Amino acid sequence: MSEENCAFCPIPEQITKWWYEDDVCRIMNTPAGTPMVVLNTHSKTLTEEERDHISTIVSDYYGAHNLYTMMNHVEEHWHAHIREYEYEPTQPISTPSEEHRGDSV
């Protein structure tokens, strides 16, 4: 998927509840009502700085939660669904290195 055909590029119209937005990411509900965090740049992976920033923001808003990168419909643009910590992860947070896989925030 090219950036021109990406559902997250440019930043979409606010048709669901948006909880947070800054230069790095935004947190918004999916159409089904599940909160998700979306990287503002068109990339499949996060830098360490982006990962740390997103972890801090999600922790501030949601406490101890896991991020699930279920990028089925928008495979080329990093985003993660925010799930309560007690749920079993289906996929760990997507980062450039394997050492952080499975982290919870």
PDB file of C-alpha atoms in Angstrom, residues 48-95:
ATOM      1  CA  GLU A  48      13.238   3.641  19.704  1.00  0.00           C
ATOM      2  CA  GLU A  49      12.251   7.257  20.399  1.00  0.00           C
ATOM      3  CA  GLU A  50       8.786   6.757  18.906  1.00  0.00           C
ATOM      4  CA  ARG A  51       8.323   3.528  20.853  1.00  0.00           C
ATOM      5  CA  ASP A  52       9.280   5.202  24.137  1.00  0.00           C
ATOM      6  CA  HIS A  53       7.047   8.199  23.432  1.00  0.00           C
ATOM      7  CA  ILE A  54       4.052   6.028  22.526  1.00  0.00           C
ATOM      8  CA  SER A  55       4.592   3.816  25.583  1.00  0.00           C
ATOM      9  CA  THR A  56       4.588   6.884  27.831  1.00  0.00           C
ATOM     10  CA  ILE A  57       1.459   8.382  26.270  1.00  0.00           C
ATOM     11  CA  VAL A  58      -0.487   5.100  26.379  1.00  0.00           C
ATOM     12  CA  SER A  59       0.576   4.527  30.003  1.00  0.00           C
ATOM     13  CA  ASP A  60      -0.498   8.055  30.947  1.00  0.00           C
ATOM     14  CA  TYR A  61      -3.945   7.588  29.408  1.00  0.00           C
ATOM     15  CA  TYR A  62      -4.619   3.892  30.018  1.00  0.00           C
ATOM     16  CA  GLY A  63      -2.268   2.661  32.749  1.00  0.00           C
ATOM     17  CA  ALA A  64      -0.858  -0.850  32.326  1.00  0.00           C
ATOM     18  CA  HIS A  65      -2.034  -1.943  28.890  1.00  0.00           C
ATOM     19  CA  ASN A  66      -0.672  -3.983  26.010  1.00  0.00           C
ATOM     20  CA  LEU A  67      -0.345  -2.762  22.458  1.00  0.00           C
ATOM     21  CA  TYR A  68      -1.374  -5.224  19.755  1.00  0.00           C
ATOM     22  CA  THR A  69      -0.138  -4.588  16.250  1.00  0.00           C
ATOM     23  CA  MET A  70      -3.015  -6.151  14.351  1.00  0.00           C
ATOM     24  CA  MET A  71      -2.213  -4.437  11.084  1.00  0.00           C
ATOM     25  CA  ASN A  72      -4.561  -6.496   8.913  1.00  0.00           C
ATOM     26  CA  HIS A  73      -6.313  -3.742   6.991  1.00  0.00           C
ATOM     27  CA  VAL A  74      -3.560  -1.122   6.941  1.00  0.00           C
ATOM     28  CA  GLU A  75      -0.352  -3.156   6.742  1.00  0.00           C
ATOM     29  CA  GLU A  76       2.026  -0.386   5.695  1.00  0.00           C
ATOM     30  CA  HIS A  77       1.325   2.131   8.469  1.00  0.00           C
ATOM     31  CA  TRP A  78       2.232   1.317  12.088  1.00  0.00           C
ATOM     32  CA  HIS A  79      -0.690   1.304  14.481  1.00  0.00           C
ATOM     33  CA  ALA A  80      -1.642  -0.747  17.521  1.00  0.00           C
ATOM     34  CA  HIS A  81      -4.855  -1.560  19.291  1.00  0.00           C
ATOM     35  CA  ILE A  82      -4.808  -0.775  23.012  1.00  0.00           C
ATOM     36  CA  ARG A  83      -6.005  -3.707  25.128  1.00  0.00           C
ATOM     37  CA  GLU A  84      -6.317  -4.169  28.859  1.00  0.00           C
ATOM     38  CA  TYR A  85      -3.242  -5.724  30.434  1.00  0.00           C
ATOM     39  CA  GLU A  86      -4.950  -8.903  31.628  1.00  0.00           C
ATOM     40  CA  TYR A  87      -5.751 -10.042  28.075  1.00  0.00           C
ATOM     41  CA  GLU A  88      -3.382 -12.421  26.312  1.00  0.00           C
ATOM     42  CA  PRO A  89      -1.572 -10.666  23.476  1.00  0.00           C
ATOM     43  CA  THR A  90      -2.156 -11.905  19.959  1.00  0.00           C
ATOM     44  CA  GLN A  91       0.867 -10.019  18.664  1.00  0.00           C
ATOM     45  CA  PRO A  92       3.457  -7.992  20.585  1.00  0.00           C
ATOM     46  CA  ILE A  93       4.344  -4.370  19.950  1.00  0.00           C
ATOM     47  CA  SER A  94       6.143  -3.932  16.644  1.00  0.00           C
ATOM     48  CA  THR A  95       9.615  -2.446  17.064  1.00  0.00           C
TER      49      THR A  95
END
